[in-house]
Short mmCIF file of C-alpha atoms and ligand atoms in Angstrom, two decimals:
data_model
loop_
_atom_site.label_atom_id
_atom_site.label_comp_id
_atom_site.label_asym_id
_atom_site.label_seq_id
_atom_site.Cartn_x
_atom_site.Cartn_y
_atom_site.Cartn_z
CA UNK I 11 163.85 28.52 9.60
CA UNK I 12 160.68 26.37 9.55
CA UNK I 13 158.10 28.12 7.56
CA UNK I 14 158.36 29.90 4.45
CA UNK I 15 155.63 31.39 2.26
CA UNK I 16 155.79 32.28 -1.18
CA UNK I 17 153.32 34.39 -4.17
CA UNK I 18 153.66 35.69 -7.17
CA UNK I 19 153.24 39.64 -7.51
CA UNK I 20 152.85 41.99 -10.78
CA UNK I 21 151.94 41.12 -14.20
CA UNK I 22 151.99 37.04 -14.69
CA UNK I 23 154.61 35.39 -16.56
CA UNK I 24 154.51 31.60 -18.00
CA UNK I 25 156.74 29.58 -15.49
CA UNK I 26 155.49 31.05 -12.52
CA UNK I 27 153.76 27.88 -11.75
CA UNK I 28 157.02 25.96 -12.43
CA UNK I 29 158.72 28.36 -9.95
CA UNK I 30 156.27 27.66 -7.35
CA UNK I 31 156.46 24.25 -7.57
CA UNK I 32 159.96 24.47 -6.86
CA UNK I 33 159.45 26.09 -4.28
CA UNK I 34 157.26 24.27 -2.61
CA UNK I 35 159.06 20.83 -3.21
CA UNK I 36 162.87 22.08 -2.34
CA UNK I 37 160.96 23.11 1.00
CA UNK I 38 159.44 19.99 1.39
CA UNK I 39 162.68 18.16 0.82
CA UNK I 40 164.36 20.05 3.27
CA UNK I 41 161.38 19.20 5.89
CA UNK I 42 159.99 23.22 5.97
CA UNK I 43 156.65 24.06 6.41
CA UNK I 44 155.26 25.77 3.13
CA UNK I 45 152.65 28.73 2.79
CA UNK I 46 150.98 29.67 -0.59
CA UNK I 47 149.93 33.47 -0.28
CA UNK I 48 146.78 33.98 -2.79
CA UNK I 49 146.77 37.54 -5.15
CA UNK I 50 150.56 38.74 -3.87
CA UNK I 51 150.73 41.85 -1.59
CA UNK I 52 146.97 42.39 -1.31
CA UNK I 53 146.63 38.35 -0.02
CA UNK I 54 149.43 38.93 2.30
CA UNK I 55 147.67 41.93 3.72
CA UNK I 56 144.20 39.99 3.93
CA UNK I 57 145.80 36.83 5.34
CA UNK I 58 144.68 34.68 2.06
CA UNK I 59 147.69 32.35 3.04
CA UNK I 60 147.06 28.34 2.95
CA UNK I 61 149.21 25.72 3.62
CA UNK I 62 150.86 23.73 0.33
CA UNK I 63 151.77 20.27 -0.15
CA UNK I 64 153.57 18.31 -2.60
CA UNK I 65 150.42 17.59 -4.30
CA UNK I 66 149.19 21.39 -4.32
CA UNK I 67 151.98 21.74 -7.01
CA UNK I 68 151.01 18.54 -8.83
CA UNK I 69 150.44 18.88 -12.68
CA UNK I 70 150.82 22.48 -12.91
CA UNK I 71 154.68 22.79 -14.36
CA UNK I 72 153.37 22.93 -17.90
CA UNK I 73 150.55 25.55 -17.03
CA UNK I 74 150.56 29.46 -17.76
CA UNK I 75 149.16 32.04 -15.62
CA UNK I 76 150.26 31.31 -12.08
CA UNK I 77 148.05 29.15 -9.46
CA UNK I 78 148.78 31.80 -6.51
CA UNK I 79 147.08 34.39 -8.84
CA UNK I 80 148.43 37.83 -9.24
CA UNK I 81 147.82 41.36 -8.28
CA UNK I 82 149.33 45.37 -8.07
CA UNK I 83 148.58 46.11 -4.64
CA UNK I 84 148.37 50.06 -3.98
CA UNK I 85 147.87 49.33 -0.51
CA UNK I 86 151.45 47.53 0.18
CA UNK I 87 152.50 50.74 -0.94
CA UNK I 88 151.23 52.27 2.61
CA UNK I 89 153.04 51.69 5.75
CA UNK I 90 149.64 50.83 7.40
CA UNK I 91 149.11 47.97 4.80
CA UNK I 92 152.63 46.69 5.01
CA UNK I 93 152.07 46.71 8.97
CA UNK I 94 148.96 44.41 8.41
CA UNK I 95 150.66 42.30 6.30
CA UNK I 96 153.32 41.76 8.52
CA UNK I 97 150.67 40.76 11.20
CA UNK I 98 149.34 38.59 9.25
CA UNK I 99 152.47 36.79 8.73
CA UNK I 100 153.51 36.90 12.24
CA UNK I 101 150.40 35.13 13.54
CA UNK I 102 151.65 32.23 10.98
CA UNK I 103 154.98 32.49 12.55
CA UNK I 104 156.62 32.83 8.90
CA UNK I 105 159.84 33.22 9.21
CA UNK I 106 161.08 33.31 4.96
CA UNK I 107 159.22 34.70 2.25
CA UNK I 108 159.99 33.91 -1.77
CA UNK I 109 158.90 36.62 -3.93
CA UNK I 110 158.05 35.71 -7.66
CA UNK I 111 157.75 39.06 -9.54
CA UNK I 112 159.31 41.74 -11.56
CA UNK I 113 160.82 45.24 -10.18
CA UNK I 114 157.61 46.17 -8.82
CA UNK I 115 157.39 43.14 -6.43
CA UNK I 116 161.32 43.63 -5.45
CA UNK I 117 160.43 47.08 -4.57
CA UNK I 118 158.04 46.57 -2.52
CA UNK I 119 160.24 43.03 -1.02
CA UNK I 120 163.03 45.31 -0.09
CA UNK I 121 160.58 47.90 1.75
CA UNK I 122 159.05 45.44 3.57
CA UNK I 123 162.60 43.23 4.93
CA UNK I 124 163.96 47.00 5.82
CA UNK I 125 161.21 47.66 8.05
CA UNK I 126 160.27 44.18 9.64
CA UNK I 127 163.10 41.94 9.02
CA UNK I 128 161.91 38.55 7.41
CA UNK I 129 164.13 37.32 5.52
CA UNK I 130 162.98 37.59 1.80
CA UNK I 131 164.46 36.24 -1.97
CA UNK I 132 162.87 37.08 -5.33
CA UNK I 133 162.91 34.79 -8.19
CA UNK I 134 162.69 37.01 -11.39
CA UNK I 135 159.48 36.59 -12.83
CA UNK I 136 158.36 38.77 -15.88
CA UNK I 137 157.97 38.56 -19.59
CA UNK I 138 160.22 41.80 -20.02
CA UNK I 139 163.58 40.69 -19.31
CA UNK I 140 164.28 43.87 -17.63
CA UNK I 141 165.54 42.41 -14.52
CA UNK I 142 169.35 43.15 -13.62
CA UNK I 143 171.04 40.42 -11.84
CA UNK I 144 169.92 37.69 -14.54
CA UNK I 145 170.78 36.74 -17.81
CA UNK I 146 166.71 35.83 -18.34
CA UNK I 147 163.63 36.36 -16.58
CA UNK I 148 160.87 33.88 -16.32
CA UNK I 149 158.73 33.86 -19.10
CA UNK I 150 160.23 36.13 -21.56
CA UNK I 151 161.58 32.83 -23.76
CA UNK I 152 158.32 31.73 -23.81
CA UNK I 153 156.71 35.47 -24.49
CA UNK I 154 159.17 35.93 -27.51
CA UNK I 155 158.15 32.38 -29.38
CA UNK I 156 154.68 33.31 -28.88
CA UNK I 157 155.13 36.87 -30.57
CA UNK I 158 157.59 35.17 -33.24
CA UNK I 159 154.58 32.82 -34.28
CA UNK I 160 152.59 35.28 -34.58
CA UNK I 161 155.13 37.59 -36.71
CA UNK I 162 155.81 34.07 -38.97
CA UNK I 163 151.72 34.21 -39.78
CA UNK I 164 151.63 37.79 -40.53
CA UNK I 165 154.70 37.78 -42.64
CA UNK I 166 152.81 35.25 -44.74
CA UNK I 167 149.83 37.60 -45.45
CA UNK I 168 152.12 40.91 -45.56
CA UNK I 169 154.15 39.17 -48.45
CA UNK I 170 151.08 37.68 -49.94
CA UNK I 171 149.58 41.53 -50.27
CA UNK I 172 153.06 43.16 -50.51
CA UNK I 173 152.11 45.28 -47.28
CA UNK I 174 153.78 47.16 -44.73
CA UNK I 175 153.51 45.80 -40.87
CA UNK I 176 153.74 47.23 -37.55
CA UNK I 177 153.89 44.72 -34.93
CA UNK I 178 153.50 46.03 -31.29
CA UNK I 179 154.81 43.81 -28.81
CA UNK I 180 155.20 44.24 -25.12
CA UNK I 181 157.56 45.84 -23.03
CA UNK I 182 156.67 49.20 -21.40
CA UNK I 183 160.09 49.99 -20.71
CA UNK I 184 162.20 47.34 -22.04
CA UNK I 185 162.85 46.45 -25.67
CA UNK I 186 164.13 42.85 -25.09
CA UNK I 187 161.12 40.88 -26.49
CA UNK I 188 160.89 43.16 -29.41
CA UNK I 189 164.76 42.93 -30.09
CA UNK I 190 164.85 38.85 -29.95
CA UNK I 191 161.37 38.36 -31.83
CA UNK I 192 162.54 40.97 -34.26
CA UNK I 193 165.57 39.19 -35.14
CA UNK I 194 163.95 35.76 -34.68
CA UNK I 195 161.22 36.98 -37.35
CA UNK I 196 163.41 38.27 -39.68
CA UNK I 197 162.12 41.89 -39.23
CA UNK I 198 163.30 45.05 -41.24
CA UNK I 199 163.21 47.55 -38.23
CA UNK I 200 162.90 47.33 -34.48
CA UNK I 201 161.76 50.25 -32.40
CA UNK I 202 162.67 50.13 -28.70
CA UNK I 203 162.30 52.36 -25.29
CA UNK I 204 166.24 52.40 -25.13
CA UNK I 205 167.12 53.43 -28.53
CA UNK I 206 166.17 56.98 -30.10
CA UNK I 207 163.95 55.57 -32.79
CA UNK I 208 164.83 57.69 -36.33
CA UNK I 209 161.91 57.75 -37.89
CA UNK I 210 163.35 59.64 -40.75
CA UNK I 211 165.91 57.12 -41.40
CA UNK I 212 162.98 54.20 -40.98
CA UNK I 213 161.43 56.11 -44.29
CA UNK I 214 164.07 56.34 -46.04
CA UNK I 215 165.13 53.05 -45.74
CA UNK I 216 161.85 51.71 -46.32
CA UNK I 217 161.36 53.58 -49.86
CA UNK I 218 165.04 52.06 -50.57
CA UNK I 219 163.76 48.47 -49.39
CA UNK I 220 160.97 49.13 -52.00
CA UNK I 221 163.27 47.99 -54.61
CA UNK I 222 164.05 44.81 -53.48
CA UNK I 223 161.71 43.77 -51.22
CA UNK I 224 157.51 44.25 -51.58
CA UNK I 225 156.61 44.02 -47.72
CA UNK I 226 158.04 44.53 -44.63
CA UNK I 227 157.81 44.03 -40.97
CA UNK I 228 158.38 46.59 -38.32
CA UNK I 229 158.33 45.48 -34.64
CA UNK I 230 157.32 48.15 -32.22
CA UNK I 231 157.92 47.63 -28.36
CA UNK I 232 154.96 49.36 -26.69
CA UNK I 233 157.06 51.66 -24.63
CA UNK I 234 158.81 53.32 -27.71
CA UNK I 235 159.08 57.44 -27.51
CA UNK I 236 157.72 57.64 -30.56
CA UNK I 237 154.22 55.95 -29.29
CA UNK I 238 152.45 53.19 -30.15
CA UNK I 239 152.36 51.09 -33.15
CA UNK I 240 149.49 52.88 -34.46
CA UNK I 241 150.78 56.32 -34.09
CA UNK I 242 153.94 55.54 -35.83
CA UNK I 243 152.39 53.63 -38.81
CA UNK I 244 150.41 57.15 -39.47
CA UNK I 245 153.49 58.96 -38.92
CA UNK I 246 155.41 56.81 -41.50
CA UNK I 247 152.77 56.54 -43.64
CA UNK I 248 152.25 60.14 -44.20
CA UNK I 249 156.07 60.56 -44.68
CA UNK I 250 156.10 57.48 -47.59
CA UNK I 251 153.08 59.38 -49.15
CA UNK I 252 152.76 56.40 -51.21
CA UNK I 253 148.77 55.61 -52.18
CA UNK I 254 149.89 52.14 -53.76
CA UNK I 255 151.29 51.04 -50.53
CA UNK I 256 149.47 49.37 -47.61
CA UNK I 257 150.01 49.98 -43.88
CA UNK I 258 148.81 47.92 -41.25
CA UNK I 259 149.17 47.51 -37.64
CA UNK I 260 148.52 44.35 -35.56
CA UNK I 261 149.08 44.88 -31.46
CA UNK I 262 149.76 41.32 -30.07
CA UNK I 263 149.00 41.89 -26.66
CA UNK I 264 148.10 39.64 -23.66
CA UNK I 265 148.64 36.52 -25.84
CA UNK I 266 152.30 37.34 -24.88
CA UNK I 267 151.67 36.83 -21.23
CA UNK I 268 149.85 33.31 -21.64
CA UNK I 269 150.53 29.78 -22.75
CA UNK I 270 152.73 26.82 -21.90
CA UNK I 271 155.85 27.74 -20.87
CA UNK I 272 158.76 26.57 -23.00
CA UNK I 273 161.44 24.07 -21.81
CA UNK I 274 164.07 27.13 -21.08
CA UNK I 275 161.60 29.15 -18.98
CA UNK I 276 160.86 25.60 -17.10
CA UNK I 277 164.29 25.26 -16.15
CA UNK I 278 165.01 28.46 -15.58
CA UNK I 279 162.03 28.76 -13.01
CA UNK I 280 162.77 25.37 -11.29
CA UNK I 281 166.46 26.50 -10.77
CA UNK I 282 165.37 29.74 -9.19
CA UNK I 283 162.96 28.56 -7.16
CA UNK I 284 165.27 25.76 -5.51
CA UNK I 285 167.77 28.51 -5.19
CA UNK I 286 165.63 31.08 -3.22
CA UNK I 287 164.48 28.64 -0.94
CA UNK I 288 168.68 26.82 -0.61
CA UNK I 289 169.54 30.40 -0.14
CA UNK I 290 166.99 31.13 2.68
CA UNK I 291 168.11 28.20 4.44
CA UNK I 292 171.93 29.66 3.61
CA UNK I 293 171.44 32.99 5.15
CA UNK I 294 170.69 34.62 2.07
CA UNK I 295 168.22 37.60 2.29
CA UNK I 296 167.03 40.84 0.61
CA UNK I 297 168.00 39.42 -3.37
CA UNK I 298 166.96 37.54 -5.83
CA UNK I 299 167.78 34.61 -7.18
CA UNK I 300 168.65 34.59 -10.73
CA UNK I 301 171.27 32.85 -13.43
CA UNK I 302 174.17 34.78 -14.68
CA UNK I 303 176.24 33.39 -17.47
CA UNK I 304 174.63 29.93 -16.40
CA UNK I 305 175.10 29.87 -12.62
CA UNK I 306 173.05 30.52 -10.32
CA UNK I 307 173.78 34.12 -8.44
CA UNK I 308 172.17 36.14 -5.73
CA UNK I 309 171.99 39.80 -6.61
CA UNK I 310 170.76 42.39 -3.77
CA UNK I 311 167.28 43.95 -4.44
CA UNK I 312 169.00 47.47 -4.80
CA UNK I 313 170.75 46.23 -7.42
CA UNK I 314 168.15 44.32 -9.53
CA UNK I 315 165.66 47.52 -8.95
CA UNK I 316 168.49 50.19 -9.19
CA UNK I 317 170.48 49.23 -12.30
CA UNK I 318 169.76 48.81 -15.78
CA UNK I 319 170.26 45.65 -18.04
CA UNK I 320 171.21 47.43 -21.53
CA UNK I 321 170.20 45.69 -24.42
CA UNK I 322 173.15 43.65 -26.05
CA UNK I 323 174.74 45.76 -28.75
CA UNK I 324 175.29 43.32 -31.38
CA UNK I 325 171.33 42.50 -31.36
CA UNK I 326 170.96 45.89 -32.54
CA UNK I 327 173.36 45.65 -35.19
CA UNK I 328 172.35 42.44 -36.45
CA UNK I 329 168.56 43.85 -36.97
CA UNK I 330 170.33 46.53 -39.15
CA UNK I 331 172.67 44.51 -41.01
CA UNK I 332 170.17 41.51 -41.56
CA UNK I 333 167.37 43.60 -43.06
CA UNK I 334 169.11 45.03 -46.13
O1 F6P W 1 155.61 43.89 -16.92
C1 F6P W 1 155.20 43.04 -18.16
C2 F6P W 1 154.02 43.34 -18.89
O2 F6P W 1 153.64 42.17 -19.48
C3 F6P W 1 154.50 44.34 -19.44
O3 F6P W 1 155.02 44.20 -20.78
C4 F6P W 1 153.08 45.27 -19.96
O4 F6P W 1 153.50 46.61 -20.40
C5 F6P W 1 152.17 45.25 -18.68
O5 F6P W 1 153.15 44.45 -18.27
C6 F6P W 1 150.91 45.14 -18.92
O6 F6P W 1 150.36 45.03 -17.62
P1 F6P W 1 148.72 44.78 -17.66
O7 F6P W 1 148.86 43.07 -17.80
O8 F6P W 1 148.48 45.19 -16.14
O9 F6P W 1 148.29 45.47 -18.43
#
């Protein structure tokens, strides 16, 4: 292996830059030329590919976003698009790829590898933490801490006015962010896509809680089957039917995707980046470099995208028990 390319794709996540840095510097350490592709698969198709050097990744470890930009490519989902991408890579004699992203990124990488055979290794970059084959994804810890900071602030004002707050966090298909910032923020309830939300139970408990608590925090993952936080708040408000009680909604949105990565995310990103390059050198391909039980592990893309990572059962119990 002499030349590898690295790109970021899908929703950006804090720590992606630290991962790019690790990929570039590990490649250079092993005497491999490294190229950066901008705008993910779209950039691959359009030939937005440039040589990177050690100084190309100076002063980025602490920055959110991604210096390589990101995109969700419709063209790469077509055979013609992937053929164009392959021609661009072959023209530069790229013989290895590191793909930083989530399940959409790995789905594309798997198809591309199976069609054209360029060894590819993924690094798990998404705030959602919904990738099988790694305990945590790059960006998750930062996103949880960002959401937690917001919840702490909302709690102050909720308590001051005796209000019930519904706080919507990201997680289209996954409740990991909601659960962890719910535990950390002392939420009374957490609603997530993985479990059925029992609104009757929520209403009953909120009525009960009013005897001991004047304010409440309910964290809603955006993908909950009962709807978004606005909709859920309206449903609960009607059932509680108490004119003295005030209900508010805050949607945290994309602030969860930005910001300086936490130490944990920087370390995880650096480990995955190094493992991806060294994996390629050791003949690994069509898999993701993650960290399982504290150690680097390579998991086939097929499992990363095909298997679900369930929420930890004790996390959900914790919220129920600690909210009384
Ligand atoms: O997959 C990461 C994620 O942040 C999800 O939690 C969220 O639903 C989605 O991306 C938002 O994507 P976009 O930035 O394209 O609106």
